[in-house]
mmCIF file of C-alpha atoms and ligand atoms in Angstrom:
data_model
loop_
_atom_site.group_PDB
_atom_site.id
_atom_site.type_symbol
_atom_site.label_atom_id
_atom_site.label_comp_id
_atom_site.label_asym_id
_atom_site.label_seq_id
_atom_site.Cartn_x
_atom_site.Cartn_y
_atom_site.Cartn_z
ATOM 1 C CA UNK A 1 109.989 29.566 77.730
ATOM 2 C CA UNK A 2 113.118 28.334 75.899
ATOM 3 C CA UNK A 3 113.940 30.394 72.992
ATOM 4 C CA UNK A 4 113.688 29.297 69.938
ATOM 5 C CA UNK A 5 117.078 28.315 67.662
ATOM 6 C CA UNK A 6 115.754 30.566 64.807
ATOM 7 C CA UNK A 7 115.915 33.494 67.656
ATOM 8 C CA UNK A 8 118.972 33.130 68.589
ATOM 9 C CA UNK A 9 118.174 30.180 71.461
ATOM 10 C CA UNK A 10 120.329 27.264 72.210
ATOM 11 C CA UNK A 11 118.984 24.309 69.760
ATOM 12 C CA UNK A 12 117.940 21.028 70.738
ATOM 13 C CA UNK A 13 120.326 19.787 69.317
ATOM 14 C CA UNK A 14 123.911 20.117 67.543
ATOM 15 C CA UNK A 15 124.945 16.860 67.476
ATOM 16 C CA UNK A 16 124.716 15.219 63.318
ATOM 17 C CA UNK A 17 122.310 12.547 62.697
ATOM 18 C CA UNK A 18 123.867 8.815 61.055
ATOM 19 C CA UNK A 19 126.116 9.450 58.552
ATOM 20 C CA UNK A 20 125.294 7.610 55.468
ATOM 21 C CA UNK A 21 126.427 5.637 53.499
ATOM 22 C CA UNK A 22 127.280 3.020 56.002
ATOM 23 C CA UNK A 23 130.120 1.034 55.036
ATOM 24 C CA UNK A 24 133.572 -0.750 56.457
ATOM 25 C CA UNK A 25 136.102 -2.877 55.278
ATOM 26 C CA UNK A 26 133.402 -5.008 53.862
ATOM 27 C CA UNK A 27 133.061 -3.067 50.906
ATOM 28 C CA UNK A 28 136.236 -2.304 50.685
ATOM 29 C CA UNK A 29 137.646 -5.992 50.556
ATOM 30 C CA UNK A 30 134.826 -6.362 48.173
ATOM 31 C CA UNK A 31 135.817 -3.875 45.699
ATOM 32 C CA UNK A 32 139.591 -5.092 45.720
ATOM 33 C CA UNK A 33 138.462 -8.613 44.802
ATOM 34 C CA UNK A 34 136.476 -7.284 42.095
ATOM 35 C CA UNK A 35 139.606 -5.552 40.886
ATOM 36 C CA UNK A 36 141.396 -8.600 40.860
ATOM 37 C CA UNK A 37 139.215 -10.899 39.655
ATOM 38 C CA UNK A 38 139.064 -8.592 36.168
ATOM 39 C CA UNK A 39 135.682 -9.491 36.136
ATOM 40 C CA UNK A 40 134.103 -5.964 36.337
ATOM 41 C CA UNK A 41 130.841 -6.851 34.077
ATOM 42 C CA UNK A 42 128.661 -9.360 33.452
ATOM 43 C CA UNK A 43 130.204 -12.947 32.161
ATOM 44 C CA UNK A 44 130.068 -16.005 31.213
ATOM 45 C CA UNK A 45 130.368 -17.893 33.971
ATOM 46 C CA UNK A 46 128.513 -17.436 37.413
ATOM 47 C CA UNK A 47 129.198 -13.920 38.666
ATOM 48 C CA UNK A 48 128.586 -11.729 41.969
ATOM 49 C CA UNK A 49 125.708 -9.885 39.429
ATOM 50 C CA UNK A 50 124.260 -13.799 39.343
ATOM 51 C CA UNK A 51 124.891 -13.623 43.022
ATOM 52 C CA UNK A 52 123.399 -10.719 44.144
ATOM 53 C CA UNK A 53 119.972 -11.599 42.189
ATOM 54 C CA UNK A 54 119.919 -14.357 44.076
ATOM 55 C CA UNK A 55 120.438 -13.427 47.021
ATOM 56 C CA UNK A 56 117.966 -10.173 46.974
ATOM 57 C CA UNK A 57 115.255 -11.976 45.529
ATOM 58 C CA UNK A 58 115.443 -14.877 48.516
ATOM 59 C CA UNK A 59 115.827 -11.539 50.745
ATOM 60 C CA UNK A 60 112.311 -10.558 48.866
ATOM 61 C CA UNK A 61 110.631 -14.131 49.248
ATOM 62 C CA UNK A 62 110.577 -13.818 45.043
ATOM 63 C CA UNK A 63 111.604 -16.444 42.559
ATOM 64 C CA UNK A 64 114.120 -14.249 40.374
ATOM 65 C CA UNK A 65 115.464 -10.899 40.181
ATOM 66 C CA UNK A 66 117.410 -9.222 37.317
ATOM 67 C CA UNK A 67 119.528 -6.317 37.887
ATOM 68 C CA UNK A 68 119.746 -3.514 36.307
ATOM 69 C CA UNK A 69 121.843 -0.256 36.177
ATOM 70 C CA UNK A 70 118.896 1.686 38.479
ATOM 71 C CA UNK A 71 115.659 2.276 39.348
ATOM 72 C CA UNK A 72 114.332 4.180 36.607
ATOM 73 C CA UNK A 73 115.741 1.313 34.388
ATOM 74 C CA UNK A 74 114.078 -1.209 36.463
ATOM 75 C CA UNK A 75 111.065 0.611 35.838
ATOM 76 C CA UNK A 76 111.471 1.181 32.234
ATOM 77 C CA UNK A 77 112.733 -2.674 31.297
ATOM 78 C CA UNK A 78 109.225 -3.935 33.435
ATOM 79 C CA UNK A 79 107.435 -1.747 31.102
ATOM 80 C CA UNK A 80 109.029 -3.325 28.204
ATOM 81 C CA UNK A 81 108.319 -7.053 29.948
ATOM 82 C CA UNK A 82 104.465 -6.680 29.819
ATOM 83 C CA UNK A 83 104.770 -5.652 26.118
ATOM 84 C CA UNK A 84 103.135 -2.004 26.987
ATOM 85 C CA UNK A 85 102.470 -0.450 23.742
ATOM 86 C CA UNK A 86 102.649 3.431 22.146
ATOM 87 C CA UNK A 87 99.489 5.149 23.721
ATOM 88 C CA UNK A 88 98.462 2.559 26.486
ATOM 89 C CA UNK A 89 97.881 3.764 29.383
ATOM 90 C CA UNK A 90 99.426 3.415 32.941
ATOM 91 C CA UNK A 91 98.080 4.319 36.221
ATOM 92 C CA UNK A 92 100.230 6.068 38.470
ATOM 93 C CA UNK A 93 99.951 8.112 42.164
ATOM 94 C CA UNK A 94 100.610 11.417 41.334
ATOM 95 C CA UNK A 95 102.546 11.471 44.643
ATOM 96 C CA UNK A 96 106.122 9.677 43.728
ATOM 97 C CA UNK A 97 109.471 10.249 42.440
ATOM 98 C CA UNK A 98 109.090 11.689 38.537
ATOM 99 C CA UNK A 99 110.778 8.529 37.583
ATOM 100 C CA UNK A 100 107.436 6.462 37.816
ATOM 101 C CA UNK A 101 105.980 8.741 35.098
ATOM 102 C CA UNK A 102 108.601 9.379 33.091
ATOM 103 C CA UNK A 103 109.189 5.295 32.589
ATOM 104 C CA UNK A 104 106.048 5.169 31.239
ATOM 105 C CA UNK A 105 106.353 7.865 28.767
ATOM 106 C CA UNK A 106 109.945 7.073 27.752
ATOM 107 C CA UNK A 107 108.265 3.871 26.724
ATOM 108 C CA UNK A 108 105.220 5.450 24.854
ATOM 109 C CA UNK A 109 102.450 4.896 27.255
ATOM 110 C CA UNK A 110 100.845 7.545 29.081
ATOM 111 C CA UNK A 111 100.663 8.009 32.919
ATOM 112 C CA UNK A 112 97.396 8.480 34.019
ATOM 113 C CA UNK A 113 97.708 10.736 37.189
ATOM 114 C CA UNK A 114 95.712 9.352 40.270
ATOM 115 C CA UNK A 115 95.196 10.736 43.676
ATOM 116 C CA UNK A 116 96.571 9.228 46.723
ATOM 117 C CA UNK A 117 95.022 8.160 50.377
ATOM 118 C CA UNK A 118 95.587 11.052 53.019
ATOM 119 C CA UNK A 119 96.374 8.687 55.786
ATOM 120 C CA UNK A 120 99.295 6.734 53.602
ATOM 121 C CA UNK A 121 99.938 9.196 50.553
ATOM 122 C CA UNK A 122 99.326 5.997 48.674
ATOM 123 C CA UNK A 123 97.729 5.180 45.212
ATOM 124 C CA UNK A 124 94.006 5.834 47.055
ATOM 125 C CA UNK A 125 92.614 2.107 45.554
ATOM 126 C CA UNK A 126 88.700 3.812 45.161
ATOM 127 C CA UNK A 127 90.546 5.992 42.845
ATOM 128 C CA UNK A 128 92.300 3.854 40.899
ATOM 129 C CA UNK A 129 89.120 1.888 39.694
ATOM 130 C CA UNK A 130 87.429 5.456 38.516
ATOM 131 C CA UNK A 131 90.184 5.874 36.772
ATOM 132 C CA UNK A 132 90.931 2.833 34.804
ATOM 133 C CA UNK A 133 89.372 3.149 31.028
ATOM 134 C CA UNK A 134 89.577 0.497 27.750
ATOM 135 C CA UNK A 135 93.469 1.586 27.217
ATOM 136 C CA UNK A 136 94.496 0.984 30.723
ATOM 137 C CA UNK A 137 97.177 -1.937 30.622
ATOM 138 C CA UNK A 138 98.634 -1.561 33.985
ATOM 139 C CA UNK A 139 99.010 0.230 38.024
ATOM 140 C CA UNK A 140 102.037 0.892 39.372
ATOM 141 C CA UNK A 141 101.487 1.319 42.898
ATOM 142 C CA UNK A 142 104.565 2.922 45.006
ATOM 143 C CA UNK A 143 105.604 1.980 48.350
ATOM 144 C CA UNK A 144 106.005 5.652 49.007
ATOM 145 C CA UNK A 145 109.104 6.259 51.795
ATOM 146 C CA UNK A 146 109.034 2.431 52.419
ATOM 147 C CA UNK A 147 104.953 2.351 53.703
ATOM 148 C CA UNK A 148 103.890 -0.570 51.660
ATOM 149 C CA UNK A 149 100.264 0.427 49.286
ATOM 150 C CA UNK A 150 96.897 -1.662 49.528
ATOM 151 C CA UNK A 151 98.507 -4.712 47.484
ATOM 152 C CA UNK A 152 94.860 -6.673 48.392
ATOM 153 C CA UNK A 153 93.474 -4.402 46.868
ATOM 154 C CA UNK A 154 95.892 -3.261 44.117
ATOM 155 C CA UNK A 155 95.674 -6.905 42.712
ATOM 156 C CA UNK A 156 91.765 -7.368 43.268
ATOM 157 C CA UNK A 157 91.806 -4.581 40.773
ATOM 158 C CA UNK A 158 93.984 -5.688 38.502
ATOM 159 C CA UNK A 159 92.092 -8.994 38.155
ATOM 160 C CA UNK A 160 89.204 -7.357 37.674
ATOM 161 C CA UNK A 161 90.098 -5.478 34.706
ATOM 162 C CA UNK A 162 92.965 -7.620 33.298
ATOM 163 C CA UNK A 163 95.541 -5.021 34.144
ATOM 164 C CA UNK A 164 99.648 -5.449 35.441
ATOM 165 C CA UNK A 165 100.447 -4.300 38.192
ATOM 166 C CA UNK A 166 104.519 -3.295 38.497
ATOM 167 C CA UNK A 167 104.897 -2.395 42.571
ATOM 168 C CA UNK A 168 107.303 0.695 42.175
ATOM 169 C CA UNK A 169 109.317 -0.628 45.683
ATOM 170 C CA UNK A 170 112.111 1.511 44.950
ATOM 171 C CA UNK A 171 112.464 2.840 48.810
ATOM 172 C CA UNK A 172 110.933 -0.148 50.178
ATOM 173 C CA UNK A 173 113.670 -2.101 50.740
ATOM 174 C CA UNK A 174 113.038 -4.960 53.215
ATOM 175 C CA UNK A 175 109.022 -3.851 53.323
ATOM 176 C CA UNK A 176 106.333 -6.640 53.987
ATOM 177 C CA UNK A 177 102.750 -6.711 53.171
ATOM 178 C CA UNK A 178 100.645 -9.488 55.744
ATOM 179 C CA UNK A 179 104.150 -11.390 55.832
ATOM 180 C CA UNK A 180 105.165 -11.080 52.269
ATOM 181 C CA UNK A 181 107.788 -8.652 51.475
ATOM 182 C CA UNK A 182 107.035 -6.328 48.695
ATOM 183 C CA UNK A 183 108.536 -6.835 44.876
ATOM 184 C CA UNK A 184 107.309 -10.307 43.861
ATOM 185 C CA UNK A 185 103.425 -9.454 44.882
ATOM 186 C CA UNK A 186 102.358 -7.309 42.000
ATOM 187 C CA UNK A 187 103.903 -9.117 38.566
ATOM 188 C CA UNK A 188 107.237 -7.126 38.775
ATOM 189 C CA UNK A 189 108.743 -5.053 41.403
ATOM 190 C CA UNK A 190 111.277 -2.385 40.890
ATOM 191 C CA UNK A 191 113.956 -1.415 43.407
ATOM 192 C CA UNK A 192 116.848 1.006 43.778
ATOM 193 C CA UNK A 193 120.363 1.132 45.217
ATOM 194 C CA UNK A 194 121.053 4.752 44.868
ATOM 195 C CA UNK A 195 122.587 6.940 47.092
ATOM 196 C CA UNK A 196 119.705 7.839 49.051
ATOM 197 C CA UNK A 197 118.309 4.394 49.254
ATOM 198 C CA UNK A 198 118.373 1.984 52.030
ATOM 199 C CA UNK A 199 120.839 -0.448 50.209
ATOM 200 C CA UNK A 200 122.856 1.405 48.546
ATOM 201 C CA UNK A 201 125.632 1.262 45.833
ATOM 202 C CA UNK A 202 125.889 4.820 44.431
ATOM 203 C CA UNK A 203 123.494 3.765 41.567
ATOM 204 C CA UNK A 204 121.473 0.129 41.121
ATOM 205 C CA UNK A 205 118.492 -1.221 40.075
ATOM 206 C CA UNK A 206 116.798 -4.489 40.419
ATOM 207 C CA UNK A 207 113.550 -6.559 39.251
ATOM 208 C CA UNK A 208 112.080 -9.013 41.333
ATOM 209 C CA UNK A 209 109.477 -11.477 40.002
ATOM 210 C CA UNK A 210 107.655 -14.614 40.549
ATOM 211 C CA UNK A 211 106.519 -15.665 36.735
ATOM 212 C CA UNK A 212 109.476 -17.000 34.759
ATOM 213 C CA UNK A 213 108.382 -15.625 31.248
ATOM 214 C CA UNK A 214 108.674 -12.231 32.787
ATOM 215 C CA UNK A 215 112.343 -12.562 34.288
ATOM 216 C CA UNK A 216 112.924 -14.264 30.582
ATOM 217 C CA UNK A 217 111.995 -11.218 28.912
ATOM 218 C CA UNK A 218 113.612 -8.885 31.347
ATOM 219 C CA UNK A 219 116.650 -10.664 30.843
ATOM 220 C CA UNK A 220 116.400 -10.322 26.845
ATOM 221 C CA UNK A 221 115.789 -6.422 27.518
ATOM 222 C CA UNK A 222 118.556 -5.776 29.505
ATOM 223 C CA UNK A 223 120.951 -7.620 27.372
ATOM 224 C CA UNK A 224 120.614 -6.322 24.173
ATOM 225 C CA UNK A 225 117.658 -8.137 22.726
ATOM 226 C CA UNK A 226 119.753 -11.521 23.229
ATOM 227 C CA UNK A 227 118.116 -14.770 24.009
ATOM 228 C CA UNK A 228 119.832 -17.027 26.734
ATOM 229 C CA UNK A 229 119.893 -19.993 24.162
ATOM 230 C CA UNK A 230 120.562 -17.549 21.353
ATOM 231 C CA UNK A 231 123.949 -16.714 19.752
ATOM 232 C CA UNK A 232 126.118 -13.604 20.542
ATOM 233 C CA UNK A 233 124.700 -11.117 17.534
ATOM 234 C CA UNK A 234 121.318 -13.242 17.766
ATOM 235 C CA UNK A 235 119.270 -9.986 19.112
ATOM 236 C CA UNK A 236 115.196 -11.031 18.895
ATOM 237 C CA UNK A 237 113.727 -8.692 21.207
ATOM 238 C CA UNK A 238 114.193 -5.209 21.331
ATOM 239 C CA UNK A 239 115.969 -4.092 24.012
ATOM 240 C CA UNK A 240 119.071 -1.967 25.365
ATOM 241 C CA UNK A 241 122.187 -2.454 27.482
ATOM 242 C CA UNK A 242 120.485 -1.539 31.116
ATOM 243 C CA UNK A 243 123.042 -4.054 32.588
ATOM 244 C CA UNK A 244 124.682 -3.740 36.371
ATOM 245 C CA UNK A 245 128.356 -3.483 36.469
ATOM 246 C CA UNK A 246 130.470 -6.359 38.914
ATOM 247 C CA UNK A 247 131.323 -3.030 41.198
ATOM 248 C CA UNK A 248 128.046 -2.382 42.419
ATOM 249 C CA UNK A 249 126.889 -6.053 42.454
ATOM 250 C CA UNK A 250 129.857 -6.170 44.969
ATOM 251 C CA UNK A 251 128.957 -3.343 46.772
ATOM 252 C CA UNK A 252 125.166 -4.847 46.906
ATOM 253 C CA UNK A 253 126.616 -7.833 48.598
ATOM 254 C CA UNK A 254 128.658 -5.849 50.961
ATOM 255 C CA UNK A 255 125.372 -4.072 51.548
ATOM 256 C CA UNK A 256 122.823 -6.655 52.322
ATOM 257 C CA UNK A 257 125.267 -8.036 55.053
ATOM 258 C CA UNK A 258 124.171 -5.446 57.389
ATOM 259 C CA UNK A 259 120.724 -4.683 56.134
ATOM 260 C CA UNK A 260 118.718 -6.837 58.446
ATOM 261 C CA UNK A 261 120.919 -4.835 61.408
ATOM 262 C CA UNK A 262 119.414 -1.455 59.857
ATOM 263 C CA UNK A 263 116.262 -2.700 59.168
ATOM 264 C CA UNK A 264 115.338 -3.397 62.573
ATOM 265 C CA UNK A 265 116.669 -0.031 63.534
ATOM 266 C CA UNK A 266 114.541 1.488 61.569
ATOM 267 C CA UNK A 267 111.828 -0.362 62.721
ATOM 268 C CA UNK A 268 112.425 0.288 66.084
ATOM 269 C CA UNK A 269 113.327 3.555 66.209
ATOM 270 C CA UNK A 270 110.793 4.536 63.319
ATOM 271 C CA UNK A 271 107.551 2.732 65.457
ATOM 272 C CA UNK A 272 109.406 4.427 68.867
ATOM 273 C CA UNK A 273 108.370 7.803 67.000
ATOM 274 C CA UNK A 274 105.235 6.849 65.705
ATOM 275 C CA UNK A 275 104.193 6.422 69.134
ATOM 276 C CA UNK A 276 105.722 9.394 70.273
ATOM 277 C CA UNK A 277 104.086 11.636 68.117
ATOM 278 C CA UNK A 278 100.850 10.265 68.503
ATOM 279 C CA UNK A 279 100.484 12.831 71.719
ATOM 280 C CA UNK A 280 101.471 15.895 69.042
ATOM 281 C CA UNK A 281 97.923 17.095 68.191
ATOM 282 C CA UNK A 282 98.734 18.815 64.578
ATOM 283 C CA UNK A 283 101.983 16.640 63.828
ATOM 284 C CA UNK A 284 100.725 13.125 63.079
ATOM 285 C CA UNK A 285 102.918 10.037 61.279
ATOM 286 C CA UNK A 286 101.305 8.811 58.174
ATOM 287 C CA UNK A 287 99.034 5.935 58.775
ATOM 288 C CA UNK A 288 100.495 2.262 58.951
ATOM 289 C CA UNK A 289 98.178 0.007 57.899
ATOM 290 C CA UNK A 290 97.881 -2.943 60.170
ATOM 291 C CA UNK A 291 98.682 -5.236 57.270
ATOM 292 C CA UNK A 292 102.100 -3.548 56.904
ATOM 293 C CA UNK A 293 104.189 -6.443 59.163
ATOM 294 C CA UNK A 294 107.344 -4.593 58.011
ATOM 295 C CA UNK A 295 107.967 -0.455 56.981
ATOM 296 C CA UNK A 296 110.838 -0.107 54.721
ATOM 297 C CA UNK A 297 111.364 3.371 56.293
ATOM 298 C CA UNK A 298 113.079 4.964 53.636
ATOM 299 C CA UNK A 299 111.259 8.238 54.325
ATOM 300 C CA UNK A 300 109.238 9.158 57.837
ATOM 301 C CA UNK A 301 106.623 11.729 57.072
ATOM 302 C CA UNK A 302 104.543 13.441 58.853
ATOM 303 C CA UNK A 303 101.185 15.378 58.248
ATOM 304 C CA UNK A 304 101.962 19.060 59.357
ATOM 305 C CA UNK A 305 98.470 21.063 60.641
ATOM 306 C CA UNK A 306 99.327 24.455 60.493
ATOM 307 C CA UNK A 307 96.005 25.252 63.324
ATOM 308 C CA UNK A 308 97.715 23.330 65.564
ATOM 309 C CA UNK A 309 100.459 25.789 65.365
ATOM 310 C CA UNK A 310 98.699 29.103 65.214
ATOM 311 C CA UNK A 311 98.660 29.151 61.449
ATOM 312 C CA UNK A 312 102.572 29.245 61.521
ATOM 313 C CA UNK A 313 103.045 27.971 57.522
ATOM 314 C CA UNK A 314 104.554 24.662 56.869
ATOM 315 C CA UNK A 315 107.644 26.395 55.426
ATOM 316 C CA UNK A 316 108.148 28.497 58.687
ATOM 317 C CA UNK A 317 107.744 25.942 60.686
ATOM 318 C CA UNK A 318 110.468 23.712 58.678
ATOM 319 C CA UNK A 319 113.295 26.936 59.256
ATOM 320 C CA UNK A 320 112.500 26.915 62.904
ATOM 321 C CA UNK A 321 112.764 22.697 62.618
ATOM 322 C CA UNK A 322 115.825 22.899 61.419
ATOM 323 C CA UNK A 323 117.481 25.556 63.491
ATOM 324 C CA UNK A 324 116.437 23.368 66.082
ATOM 325 C CA UNK A 325 118.998 20.880 64.939
ATOM 326 C CA UNK A 326 116.421 18.654 62.879
ATOM 327 C CA UNK A 327 117.136 17.982 59.139
ATOM 328 C CA UNK A 328 113.576 18.368 57.637
ATOM 329 C CA UNK A 329 111.857 18.335 53.985
ATOM 330 C CA UNK A 330 108.729 19.284 52.180
ATOM 331 C CA UNK A 331 109.045 16.584 49.755
ATOM 332 C CA UNK A 332 107.431 16.433 46.030
ATOM 333 C CA UNK A 333 105.290 18.430 44.239
ATOM 334 C CA UNK A 334 102.507 17.038 41.905
ATOM 335 C CA UNK A 335 103.721 15.429 38.957
ATOM 336 C CA UNK A 336 101.441 16.840 36.456
ATOM 337 C CA UNK A 337 102.401 19.945 37.566
ATOM 338 C CA UNK A 338 106.305 19.316 36.092
ATOM 339 C CA UNK A 339 107.191 20.693 33.060
ATOM 340 C CA UNK A 340 108.651 17.611 31.940
ATOM 341 C CA UNK A 341 105.943 15.304 32.400
ATOM 342 C CA UNK A 342 103.733 17.880 30.358
ATOM 343 C CA UNK A 343 105.974 18.223 27.932
ATOM 344 C CA UNK A 344 105.979 14.020 27.138
ATOM 345 C CA UNK A 345 102.670 13.760 27.939
ATOM 346 C CA UNK A 346 101.619 16.664 25.291
ATOM 347 C CA UNK A 347 104.315 15.599 22.292
ATOM 348 C CA UNK A 348 102.884 11.644 23.098
ATOM 349 C CA UNK A 349 99.335 12.543 22.513
ATOM 350 C CA UNK A 350 100.355 14.988 19.927
ATOM 351 C CA UNK A 351 101.821 11.855 18.299
ATOM 352 C CA UNK A 352 98.930 9.282 18.572
ATOM 353 C CA UNK A 353 95.630 11.778 18.090
ATOM 354 C CA UNK A 354 97.371 14.173 15.546
ATOM 355 C CA UNK A 355 96.058 17.113 17.343
ATOM 356 C CA UNK A 356 97.141 19.324 20.663
ATOM 357 C CA UNK A 357 95.712 18.641 23.617
ATOM 358 C CA UNK A 358 94.656 21.013 26.378
ATOM 359 C CA UNK A 359 93.523 19.020 29.222
ATOM 360 C CA UNK A 360 93.172 20.169 33.117
ATOM 361 C CA UNK A 361 95.097 18.655 35.521
ATOM 362 C CA UNK A 362 93.760 15.940 37.024
ATOM 363 C CA UNK A 363 91.427 16.067 39.978
ATOM 364 C CA UNK A 364 94.174 15.574 43.293
ATOM 365 C CA UNK A 365 93.229 17.531 46.037
ATOM 366 C CA UNK A 366 95.054 15.025 48.117
ATOM 367 C CA UNK A 367 98.004 15.567 46.294
ATOM 368 C CA UNK A 368 98.000 18.848 46.441
ATOM 369 C CA UNK A 369 97.520 19.424 49.983
ATOM 370 C CA UNK A 370 100.331 16.845 50.549
ATOM 371 C CA UNK A 371 102.716 18.569 48.461
ATOM 372 C CA UNK A 372 102.150 22.222 49.661
ATOM 373 C CA UNK A 373 101.409 22.238 53.040
ATOM 374 C CA UNK A 374 100.862 18.944 54.954
ATOM 375 C CA UNK A 375 103.962 16.821 54.625
ATOM 376 C CA UNK A 376 106.939 16.920 56.052
ATOM 377 C CA UNK A 377 109.496 14.046 55.151
ATOM 378 C CA UNK A 378 112.271 13.108 57.479
ATOM 379 C CA UNK A 379 115.389 10.936 55.847
ATOM 380 C CA UNK A 380 115.690 7.282 57.138
ATOM 381 C CA UNK A 381 118.981 8.137 58.967
ATOM 382 C CA UNK A 382 117.538 10.060 61.523
ATOM 383 C CA UNK A 383 116.078 6.763 62.642
ATOM 384 C CA UNK A 384 119.935 4.517 62.324
ATOM 385 C CA UNK A 385 120.618 6.154 65.736
ATOM 386 C CA UNK A 386 119.248 5.580 69.473
ATOM 387 C CA UNK A 387 115.840 6.245 71.478
ATOM 388 C CA UNK A 388 117.391 9.941 72.327
ATOM 389 C CA UNK A 389 118.299 11.034 69.072
ATOM 390 C CA UNK A 390 114.779 10.270 67.718
ATOM 391 C CA UNK A 391 113.296 11.853 71.432
ATOM 392 C CA UNK A 392 115.432 14.957 69.822
ATOM 393 C CA UNK A 393 112.811 14.977 66.831
ATOM 394 C CA UNK A 394 110.073 14.949 69.572
ATOM 395 C CA UNK A 395 111.417 17.640 71.793
ATOM 396 C CA UNK A 396 112.204 19.728 68.936
ATOM 397 C CA UNK A 397 108.721 19.843 67.928
ATOM 398 C CA UNK A 398 106.919 20.444 71.053
ATOM 399 C CA UNK A 399 109.359 23.017 71.860
ATOM 400 C CA UNK A 400 108.384 25.211 68.578
ATOM 401 C CA UNK A 401 104.776 24.373 69.586
ATOM 402 C CA UNK A 402 105.096 25.508 73.275
ATOM 403 C CA UNK A 403 106.641 28.513 71.586
ATOM 404 C CA UNK A 404 103.891 29.296 69.293
ATOM 405 C CA UNK A 405 100.895 28.702 70.776
ATOM 406 C CA UNK A 406 102.215 30.580 74.049
HETATM 407 C C1 PLP B 501 114.180 6.353 43.614
HETATM 408 C C2 PLP B 501 113.306 6.383 42.837
HETATM 409 C C3 PLP B 501 112.599 5.655 41.605
HETATM 410 C C4 PLP B 501 114.384 5.617 40.619
HETATM 411 O O1 PLP B 501 115.258 5.095 41.111
HETATM 412 P P1 PLP B 501 116.725 5.633 40.464
HETATM 413 O O2 PLP B 501 117.629 4.377 41.341
HETATM 414 O O3 PLP B 501 117.463 6.808 41.333
HETATM 415 O O4 PLP B 501 116.771 5.405 39.103
HETATM 416 C C5 PLP B 501 112.042 5.539 41.164
HETATM 417 N N1 PLP B 501 110.730 5.441 42.446
HETATM 418 C C6 PLP B 501 111.280 6.190 42.927
HETATM 419 C C7 PLP B 501 109.393 6.067 43.976
HETATM 420 C C8 PLP B 501 111.951 6.291 43.229
HETATM 421 O O5 PLP B 501 112.334 6.575 45.211
#
């Protein structure tokens, strides 16, 4: 049998996967143009930021786009736009990047953590309903890894209980649910253009919506509380300066010109990898709902079952896989276990009730399992190559399995 690379054998793969970011003279020229134009930020005349807002909204079938400096800011501005008040509750998945929850705390709302579906790692709709209280004002479904959450159920629950839906689509550029791109399926949708994301300007974010009133509020909140028809020093809404720069917009417009091509490649290779892994008992990709018509593939997430690998713990399997030349990671920790979130929640509750709160962790067994023994992430860049690059991933997993189980 071939010796595992971690035991000194030859690795399945020595070539690196696709570098990130992908760029060429389009980005280079766009930056030079901004430099020479002298318009480096938001301007009175139509500029690149307005142009990107329009283009990105169009790509996502939304009426309005509002650029901000990052995805975290997009979430905060969105929460302010729906007029979240101190002590309001917002339902968020326990399995996501911390910003989904910290954005709530930063505007004085309490994130209520709800467990995920074991097949998709997205918010479990049944558990969402059980977590609703009289203080609940909004739900933030996260399209984890670019795989759209069940937006039918989210919309239905929101309607029934009169809640807002803010989609955290920071990982879901291009993703679609029943033919509709994510972002404006809920009331507001937030995207990130941070370095790792599938459209990248180093930093950046956008809010999408079909609701004109919310779009205007977002404009005000991110523009220091100004109103469009008002005077420069007339501030009507509590807001801040959340604006994007012209440099970011220029890069994003260039990135957008190759987005379809990259998204198509991720989709093709993602489907192919899922098909290959369907044969591998104990290493299953997350389920793609048949209503998902396009997957964002920011991450390709698999569920590792150590019992199919003779009890080999996840960390040991990952070390062996990395040694074979396949980069992977274990992903998140449950958000309610994070000190920052615990401290922020405790402080807010102390202010609201005058008492120290000592609440136990929410009951999220699926999140615990995903974080501590099951979830394995592959970055989107592994899907940007050829089929034979994808084959290497499958070969490496099979090689480990043969060695461990023989
Ligand atoms: C990246 C990300 C964010 C935050 O975006 P930034 O641009 O890094 O501030 C929020 N939520 C999720 C799910 C993310 O992946």
